[in-house]
mmCIF file of C-alpha atoms in Angstrom:
data_model
loop_
_atom_site.group_PDB
_atom_site.id
_atom_site.type_symbol
_atom_site.label_atom_id
_atom_site.label_comp_id
_atom_site.label_asym_id
_atom_site.label_seq_id
_atom_site.Cartn_x
_atom_site.Cartn_y
_atom_site.Cartn_z
ATOM 1 C CA ALA A 27 17.465 50.069 22.169
ATOM 2 C CA SER A 28 18.823 48.652 18.908
ATOM 3 C CA SER A 29 20.749 51.599 17.460
ATOM 4 C CA ASP A 30 21.545 54.827 19.345
ATOM 5 C CA ALA A 31 24.293 57.394 19.746
ATOM 6 C CA VAL A 32 25.515 59.285 22.821
ATOM 7 C CA ARG A 33 28.201 61.913 22.259
ATOM 8 C CA GLY A 34 29.982 64.743 24.019
ATOM 9 C CA LEU A 35 28.297 64.501 27.412
ATOM 10 C CA ASN A 36 29.534 65.001 30.951
ATOM 11 C CA ILE A 37 27.239 62.798 33.051
ATOM 12 C CA GLN A 38 27.163 63.564 36.801
ATOM 13 C CA PRO A 39 23.953 62.312 38.421
ATOM 14 C CA GLY A 40 23.131 62.673 42.116
ATOM 15 C CA SER A 41 24.365 60.233 44.749
ATOM 16 C CA GLY A 42 22.945 56.726 44.319
ATOM 17 C CA THR A 43 21.981 57.264 40.680
ATOM 18 C CA ALA A 44 23.727 55.310 37.930
ATOM 19 C CA GLY A 45 25.521 57.092 35.114
ATOM 20 C CA LEU A 46 25.256 55.585 31.633
ATOM 21 C CA THR A 47 23.312 52.309 31.367
ATOM 22 C CA ALA A 48 22.304 50.168 28.405
ATOM 23 C CA SER A 49 20.558 46.801 28.186
ATOM 24 C CA GLY A 50 19.929 44.942 24.948
ATOM 25 C CA ALA A 51 21.473 47.609 22.721
ATOM 26 C CA THR A 52 22.898 46.041 19.554
ATOM 27 C CA SER A 53 24.748 48.967 17.947
ATOM 28 C CA LEU A 54 25.169 51.714 20.517
ATOM 29 C CA THR A 55 27.785 54.400 19.854
ATOM 30 C CA VAL A 56 29.251 56.359 22.762
ATOM 31 C CA GLY A 57 31.870 59.021 22.086
ATOM 32 C CA GLU A 58 33.693 61.696 24.088
ATOM 33 C CA VAL A 59 31.639 61.018 27.200
ATOM 34 C CA SER A 60 32.743 61.499 30.826
ATOM 35 C CA VAL A 61 30.829 59.863 33.670
ATOM 36 C CA THR A 62 31.147 60.484 37.414
ATOM 37 C CA THR A 63 28.978 58.761 40.012
ATOM 38 C CA VAL A 64 28.777 58.413 43.793
ATOM 39 C CA ASN A 65 27.422 55.175 45.342
ATOM 40 C CA ALA A 66 26.300 53.907 41.942
ATOM 41 C CA THR A 67 27.706 52.257 38.822
ATOM 42 C CA ALA A 68 29.156 54.767 36.374
ATOM 43 C CA VAL A 69 28.879 52.651 33.184
ATOM 44 C CA SER A 70 26.662 49.549 32.977
ATOM 45 C CA LEU A 71 26.368 47.691 29.652
ATOM 46 C CA THR A 72 24.339 44.468 29.780
ATOM 47 C CA ASN A 73 23.891 42.271 26.706
ATOM 48 C CA SER A 74 24.809 45.341 24.692
ATOM 49 C CA ASP A 75 27.236 45.846 21.851
ATOM 50 C CA GLY A 76 28.669 48.759 19.944
ATOM 51 C CA THR A 77 31.497 51.275 20.102
ATOM 52 C CA PHE A 78 31.917 52.766 23.578
ATOM 53 C CA SER A 79 34.516 55.523 23.921
ATOM 54 C CA PHE A 80 34.887 57.519 27.143
ATOM 55 C CA THR A 81 37.152 60.369 28.097
ATOM 56 C CA SER A 82 36.910 59.394 31.768
ATOM 57 C CA VAL A 83 34.901 57.144 34.059
ATOM 58 C CA SER A 84 34.864 57.728 37.830
ATOM 59 C CA ALA A 85 32.873 56.032 40.563
ATOM 60 C CA SER A 86 33.157 56.289 44.340
ATOM 61 C CA GLY A 87 31.213 53.597 46.184
ATOM 62 C CA GLY A 88 28.557 51.256 44.842
ATOM 63 C CA GLY A 89 28.779 47.790 43.346
ATOM 64 C CA ASN A 90 30.920 48.471 40.276
ATOM 65 C CA GLY A 91 32.566 51.298 38.409
ATOM 66 C CA ILE A 92 32.346 49.794 34.919
ATOM 67 C CA VAL A 93 30.386 46.699 33.858
ATOM 68 C CA TRP A 94 30.294 45.180 30.375
ATOM 69 C CA ASN A 95 28.461 41.904 30.852
ATOM 70 C CA ASN A 96 27.171 39.884 27.894
ATOM 71 C CA SER A 97 25.634 36.428 27.552
ATOM 72 C CA SER A 98 27.523 35.951 24.264
ATOM 73 C CA ALA A 99 30.752 37.377 22.876
ATOM 74 C CA ALA A 100 30.752 41.057 21.964
ATOM 75 C CA THR A 101 32.006 42.322 18.619
ATOM 76 C CA GLY A 102 32.479 46.002 19.455
ATOM 77 C CA SER A 103 34.874 47.880 21.719
ATOM 78 C CA LEU A 104 35.191 49.832 24.957
ATOM 79 C CA THR A 105 37.836 52.512 25.439
ATOM 80 C CA VAL A 106 38.673 54.912 28.268
ATOM 81 C CA ASN A 107 41.369 57.303 27.071
ATOM 82 C CA GLY A 108 41.900 60.091 29.612
ATOM 83 C CA ASP A 109 43.736 63.147 28.368
ATOM 84 C CA GLY A 110 45.223 61.231 25.449
ATOM 85 C CA SER A 111 48.763 62.421 26.101
ATOM 86 C CA ASN A 112 50.186 61.397 29.498
ATOM 87 C CA THR A 113 52.560 58.420 29.260
ATOM 88 C CA THR A 114 54.001 58.247 32.783
ATOM 89 C CA LEU A 115 54.223 55.011 34.744
ATOM 90 C CA GLY A 116 50.830 54.540 36.391
ATOM 91 C CA GLY A 117 49.267 57.465 34.541
ATOM 92 C CA ASN A 118 47.758 60.689 35.832
ATOM 93 C CA THR A 119 44.153 59.579 36.640
ATOM 94 C CA SER A 120 42.768 61.634 33.741
ATOM 95 C CA GLY A 121 40.869 58.511 32.665
ATOM 96 C CA GLY A 122 39.014 58.552 35.994
ATOM 97 C CA THR A 123 39.223 56.950 39.439
ATOM 98 C CA ILE A 124 37.160 53.979 40.590
ATOM 99 C CA SER A 125 37.203 53.166 44.305
ATOM 100 C CA ASN A 126 35.506 51.445 47.236
ATOM 101 C CA MET A 127 33.258 48.916 45.482
ATOM 102 C CA THR A 128 31.219 46.611 47.733
ATOM 103 C CA GLY A 129 29.469 43.296 47.136
ATOM 104 C CA THR A 130 29.012 39.768 48.456
ATOM 105 C CA ASP A 131 31.824 37.306 47.766
ATOM 106 C CA GLY A 132 31.219 35.291 44.614
ATOM 107 C CA THR A 133 29.023 37.931 42.952
ATOM 108 C CA THR A 134 29.806 40.461 40.228
ATOM 109 C CA ALA A 135 29.472 43.367 42.655
ATOM 110 C CA GLY A 136 32.413 44.606 44.705
ATOM 111 C CA ILE A 137 34.548 44.801 41.531
ATOM 112 C CA GLY A 138 36.005 48.014 40.178
ATOM 113 C CA ILE A 139 35.780 46.967 36.506
ATOM 114 C CA TYR A 140 33.892 43.801 35.538
ATOM 115 C CA LEU A 141 34.134 42.386 31.999
ATOM 116 C CA ASN A 142 32.367 39.271 30.711
ATOM 117 C CA ASN A 143 32.277 38.239 27.049
ATOM 118 C CA ALA A 144 33.807 41.636 26.253
ATOM 119 C CA ARG A 145 36.089 42.472 23.348
ATOM 120 C CA ASN A 146 38.628 45.156 22.420
ATOM 121 C CA VAL A 147 38.813 46.782 25.859
ATOM 122 C CA THR A 148 41.370 49.568 26.275
ATOM 123 C CA LEU A 149 41.900 51.345 29.605
ATOM 124 C CA ARG A 150 44.292 54.282 29.692
ATOM 125 C CA ARG A 151 45.272 56.660 32.483
ATOM 126 C CA MET A 152 42.786 55.111 34.918
ATOM 127 C CA THR A 153 43.136 54.498 38.635
ATOM 128 C CA VAL A 154 41.389 51.785 40.639
ATOM 129 C CA ASN A 155 42.009 52.203 44.362
ATOM 130 C CA GLY A 156 40.396 52.400 47.781
ATOM 131 C CA THR A 157 38.939 49.150 49.140
ATOM 132 C CA ASN A 158 37.261 46.940 46.559
ATOM 133 C CA GLN A 159 35.664 43.993 48.292
ATOM 134 C CA ASN A 160 36.183 41.391 45.551
ATOM 135 C CA PHE A 161 38.484 42.457 42.687
ATOM 136 C CA GLY A 162 40.079 45.525 41.188
ATOM 137 C CA ILE A 163 39.617 44.384 37.571
ATOM 138 C CA ARG A 164 37.924 41.056 36.808
ATOM 139 C CA GLY A 165 37.533 39.575 33.334
ATOM 140 C CA THR A 166 36.000 36.324 32.064
ATOM 141 C CA SER A 167 36.020 35.296 28.397
ATOM 142 C CA VAL A 168 37.568 38.585 27.283
ATOM 143 C CA THR A 169 39.244 39.050 23.876
ATOM 144 C CA ASN A 170 41.874 41.747 23.339
ATOM 145 C CA PHE A 171 42.472 43.675 26.566
ATOM 146 C CA THR A 172 44.905 46.576 26.906
ATOM 147 C CA MET A 173 45.777 48.583 30.015
ATOM 148 C CA GLU A 174 48.228 51.467 29.624
ATOM 149 C CA TYR A 175 49.489 54.208 31.977
ATOM 150 C CA SER A 176 47.114 53.045 34.713
ATOM 151 C CA THR A 177 47.240 52.154 38.394
ATOM 152 C CA VAL A 178 45.410 49.454 40.329
ATOM 153 C CA ALA A 179 46.191 49.958 44.008
ATOM 154 C CA GLY A 180 44.446 50.171 47.378
ATOM 155 C CA VAL A 181 43.092 46.873 48.740
ATOM 156 C CA ASN A 182 41.515 44.456 46.277
ATOM 157 C CA GLY A 183 39.689 41.460 47.689
ATOM 158 C CA THR A 184 38.791 40.137 51.113
ATOM 159 C CA SER A 185 38.665 36.373 50.470
ATOM 160 C CA THR A 186 41.654 34.137 49.772
ATOM 161 C CA PRO A 187 39.434 31.031 49.161
ATOM 162 C CA ASN A 188 37.782 32.962 46.301
ATOM 163 C CA ARG A 189 41.244 33.899 44.989
ATOM 164 C CA GLU A 190 40.348 37.560 44.777
ATOM 165 C CA GLY A 191 42.937 39.976 43.506
ATOM 166 C CA SER A 192 43.850 43.100 41.572
ATOM 167 C CA VAL A 193 43.850 42.269 37.817
ATOM 168 C CA ILE A 194 42.417 38.801 37.265
ATOM 169 C CA PHE A 195 41.385 37.059 34.027
ATOM 170 C CA ASP A 196 39.873 33.636 33.391
ATOM 171 C CA ASN A 197 39.865 32.677 29.689
ATOM 172 C CA LEU A 198 41.585 35.572 28.020
ATOM 173 C CA PHE A 199 41.926 35.385 24.226
ATOM 174 C CA GLY A 200 43.491 37.285 21.334
ATOM 175 C CA SER A 201 46.260 39.859 21.824
ATOM 176 C CA ASN A 202 46.532 41.586 25.207
ATOM 177 C CA ALA A 203 48.886 43.938 27.037
ATOM 178 C CA ILE A 204 49.568 45.711 30.323
ATOM 179 C CA THR A 205 52.075 48.528 29.735
ATOM 180 C CA ASN A 206 53.531 51.294 31.907
ATOM 181 C CA SER A 207 51.149 50.449 34.718
ATOM 182 C CA ILE A 208 51.322 49.847 38.465
ATOM 183 C CA VAL A 209 49.430 46.950 40.052
ATOM 184 C CA SER A 210 49.338 46.262 43.791
ATOM 185 C CA GLY A 211 47.065 45.606 46.752
ATOM 186 C CA ALA A 212 45.768 42.093 46.059
ATOM 187 C CA ILE A 213 44.567 39.831 48.856
ATOM 188 C CA GLU A 214 45.798 37.022 46.569
ATOM 189 C CA ASP A 215 47.478 37.451 43.157
ATOM 190 C CA ASN A 216 48.202 40.889 41.740
ATOM 191 C CA VAL A 217 47.993 39.858 38.059
ATOM 192 C CA ARG A 218 46.652 36.439 37.053
ATOM 193 C CA VAL A 219 45.724 34.910 33.698
ATOM 194 C CA GLU A 220 44.350 31.360 33.747
ATOM 195 C CA ASN A 221 42.734 29.658 30.750
ATOM 196 C CA THR A 222 40.673 26.484 30.615
ATOM 197 C CA THR A 223 39.845 26.664 26.912
ATOM 198 C CA GLY A 224 40.970 28.146 23.597
ATOM 199 C CA THR A 225 44.060 30.046 22.483
ATOM 200 C CA LEU A 226 45.651 33.112 24.031
ATOM 201 C CA THR A 227 47.739 34.512 21.184
ATOM 202 C CA ALA A 228 49.678 37.055 23.222
ATOM 203 C CA PHE A 229 49.803 38.602 26.688
ATOM 204 C CA ASN A 230 52.556 41.184 27.123
ATOM 205 C CA LEU A 231 53.327 42.673 30.525
ATOM 206 C CA THR A 232 55.941 45.366 29.950
ATOM 207 C CA ASN A 233 57.552 48.327 31.701
ATOM 208 C CA SER A 234 55.280 47.984 34.707
ATOM 209 C CA THR A 235 55.545 47.669 38.487
ATOM 210 C CA ILE A 236 53.853 44.777 40.284
ATOM 211 C CA ARG A 237 54.156 44.925 44.040
ATOM 212 C CA ASN A 238 52.609 43.846 47.293
ATOM 213 C CA ASN A 239 50.845 46.109 49.764
ATOM 214 C CA SER A 240 51.819 45.791 53.418
ATOM 215 C CA THR A 241 48.187 46.043 54.539
ATOM 216 C CA VAL A 242 47.105 42.820 52.776
ATOM 217 C CA SER A 243 48.577 39.322 52.608
ATOM 218 C CA GLY A 244 49.209 39.074 48.858
ATOM 219 C CA ASN A 245 50.405 36.024 46.965
ATOM 220 C CA ILE A 246 51.871 35.836 43.423
ATOM 221 C CA GLY A 247 52.942 38.900 41.483
ATOM 222 C CA PHE A 248 52.133 37.551 38.003
ATOM 223 C CA ARG A 249 50.677 34.073 37.404
ATOM 224 C CA PHE A 250 50.227 32.754 33.837
ATOM 225 C CA ALA A 251 48.768 29.258 33.719
ATOM 226 C CA THR A 252 46.614 26.504 32.304
ATOM 227 C CA ALA A 253 45.712 23.080 33.691
ATOM 228 C CA MET A 254 43.623 21.904 30.721
ATOM 229 C CA THR A 255 44.580 19.972 27.593
ATOM 230 C CA GLY A 256 43.944 21.677 24.270
ATOM 231 C CA VAL A 257 44.780 25.136 25.653
ATOM 232 C CA THR A 258 47.604 27.229 24.186
ATOM 233 C CA MET A 259 48.895 30.381 25.909
ATOM 234 C CA THR A 260 51.712 32.723 24.891
ATOM 235 C CA GLY A 261 52.957 35.335 27.325
ATOM 236 C CA THR A 262 55.842 37.749 27.836
ATOM 237 C CA VAL A 263 56.889 39.748 30.887
ATOM 238 C CA SER A 264 59.723 42.189 30.309
ATOM 239 C CA GLY A 265 61.324 45.324 31.651
ATOM 240 C CA SER A 266 59.173 45.285 34.773
ATOM 241 C CA THR A 267 59.797 45.570 38.496
ATOM 242 C CA PHE A 268 58.347 43.098 41.008
ATOM 243 C CA GLN A 269 58.615 44.164 44.623
ATOM 244 C CA GLY A 270 57.597 42.283 47.760
ATOM 245 C CA ASN A 271 55.163 39.821 46.176
ATOM 246 C CA ARG A 272 54.689 37.413 49.055
ATOM 247 C CA THR A 273 55.244 33.986 47.470
ATOM 248 C CA ILE A 274 56.452 34.122 43.847
ATOM 249 C CA ALA A 275 57.215 37.180 41.735
ATOM 250 C CA ILE A 276 56.582 35.532 38.337
ATOM 251 C CA GLN A 277 55.030 32.101 37.736
ATOM 252 C CA ALA A 278 54.315 30.244 34.479
ATOM 253 C CA ASP A 279 52.485 26.920 34.854
ATOM 254 C CA ALA A 280 51.571 24.276 32.269
ATOM 255 C CA SER A 281 49.961 21.540 34.339
ATOM 256 C CA ASN A 282 48.320 20.486 31.081
ATOM 257 C CA GLY A 283 48.061 22.304 27.779
ATOM 258 C CA THR A 284 50.831 24.352 26.158
ATOM 259 C CA VAL A 285 52.459 27.496 27.526
ATOM 260 C CA ASN A 286 55.010 29.575 25.617
ATOM 261 C CA PHE A 287 56.601 31.982 28.078
ATOM 262 C CA THR A 288 59.279 34.659 28.054
ATOM 263 C CA ALA A 289 60.638 36.595 31.043
ATOM 264 C CA THR A 290 63.437 39.024 30.224
ATOM 265 C CA ASN A 291 65.111 42.023 31.839
ATOM 266 C CA ASN A 292 62.886 42.161 34.923
ATOM 267 C CA THR A 293 63.979 43.285 38.381
ATOM 268 C CA ILE A 294 62.736 41.403 41.445
ATOM 269 C CA ILE A 295 63.057 43.063 44.836
ATOM 270 C CA ALA A 296 62.093 41.774 48.260
ATOM 271 C CA GLY A 297 59.984 44.078 50.388
ATOM 272 C CA ALA A 298 60.593 45.138 53.947
ATOM 273 C CA GLY A 299 59.296 42.538 56.392
ATOM 274 C CA GLY A 300 55.939 40.920 57.013
ATOM 275 C CA ASN A 301 53.946 40.013 53.932
ATOM 276 C CA ASN A 302 56.359 41.913 51.704
ATOM 277 C CA GLN A 303 59.463 39.764 52.025
ATOM 278 C CA GLY A 304 58.949 37.613 48.930
ATOM 279 C CA ASN A 305 59.967 33.984 48.490
ATOM 280 C CA GLN A 306 60.838 32.929 44.931
ATOM 281 C CA GLY A 307 61.850 34.974 41.932
ATOM 282 C CA ILE A 308 60.689 33.156 38.783
ATOM 283 C CA GLU A 309 59.012 29.750 38.802
ATOM 284 C CA VAL A 310 58.344 27.694 35.660
ATOM 285 C CA ASP A 311 56.198 24.597 36.258
ATOM 286 C CA VAL A 312 55.343 21.664 33.996
ATOM 287 C CA ALA A 313 53.242 18.679 35.084
ATOM 288 C CA ASN A 314 50.996 15.923 33.748
ATOM 289 C CA ASN A 315 50.804 16.316 29.939
ATOM 290 C CA GLY A 316 51.794 19.964 29.905
ATOM 291 C CA VAL A 317 54.242 21.430 27.399
ATOM 292 C CA MET A 318 56.311 24.465 28.311
ATOM 293 C CA THR A 319 58.689 26.434 26.118
ATOM 294 C CA PHE A 320 60.405 29.271 27.932
ATOM 295 C CA ASN A 321 63.092 31.911 27.705
ATOM 296 C CA VAL A 322 64.184 33.363 31.032
ATOM 297 C CA SER A 323 67.139 35.714 30.672
ATOM 298 C CA GLY A 324 68.553 39.035 31.800
ATOM 299 C CA ASN A 325 66.520 39.151 35.022
ATOM 300 C CA LYS A 326 67.998 40.204 38.346
ATOM 301 C CA ILE A 327 67.069 40.369 41.992
ATOM 302 C CA GLY A 328 67.736 43.727 43.574
ATOM 303 C CA THR A 329 71.037 45.371 42.798
ATOM 304 C CA ALA A 330 73.483 43.683 40.451
ATOM 305 C CA GLY A 331 75.375 40.856 42.127
ATOM 306 C CA THR A 332 72.805 40.396 44.908
ATOM 307 C CA THR A 333 70.793 37.192 44.572
ATOM 308 C CA ASN A 334 69.730 36.221 48.067
ATOM 309 C CA GLN A 335 66.581 34.437 46.931
ATOM 310 C CA PRO A 336 65.951 31.841 44.174
ATOM 311 C CA LEU A 337 65.705 33.571 40.808
ATOM 312 C CA LEU A 338 64.483 30.590 38.781
ATOM 313 C CA ASN A 339 62.781 27.410 39.920
ATOM 314 C CA THR A 340 61.847 25.102 37.044
ATOM 315 C CA GLY A 341 59.437 23.054 39.165
ATOM 316 C CA PRO A 342 58.455 19.428 38.525
ATOM 317 C CA ASN A 343 58.803 17.978 35.028
#
């Protein structure tokens, strides 16, 4: 379809039947739509553009909950808003729950929310949980991503060689934010942003909780990095709590390229035993021809006056 509109629907097909799908749509408008599926993708947009606004999206089982997958960059937007009012940490699931996605390692299945060449994505009051075989949220070449009042939990990923995790972006551009959200359960990193090209104007992680899950190994709480020349990334993490992330709570890495990084007023807490103990607090790395400007201030580990693990490691220069 080239130009269509879908409004005010509550889509609940039978088990194994997809919810809302579009392929090749150039100016599709979706408004005030709720979708709930079992063992099937709730929202699948392939090489489609337009304005997509959902009240809630839920999927239990299947390959994906939400897919927006384009061969070239989108110009429209995708929003899940929930009840429009709840502002609690982690939200109230009114934006829907996506859980238990399955798929072969290295494919786009097994991912709760998959975004490729997507733009202006806003997720509010959503929950991704259960066991998702590859990733909770996975984005490649995404511009302008916002997650507010949402939770990504459960177990996300089964393969450490594939670096699977909870909220993972490769080549994120524009202005982006994760606010008042909870992220946990990664087999590797809980939140990771790595760019190999272009400019990331802003990534703000604020007032959120990033923590490990005792049932999976985990790795870094928040990794923000580039290893390529010509790349510029600007990121801020503030007012957030990092608990039990197995290796490093917060890591900024400019192995090439330019990284501008701020970490202020965060609390870093070791977990209780096993994979939840934690290792380093904040690590800032510069190598090769990388350029790093950073402001790390006002952060603490645990209660005031207790710093039994390294808070800041500036890494090699």
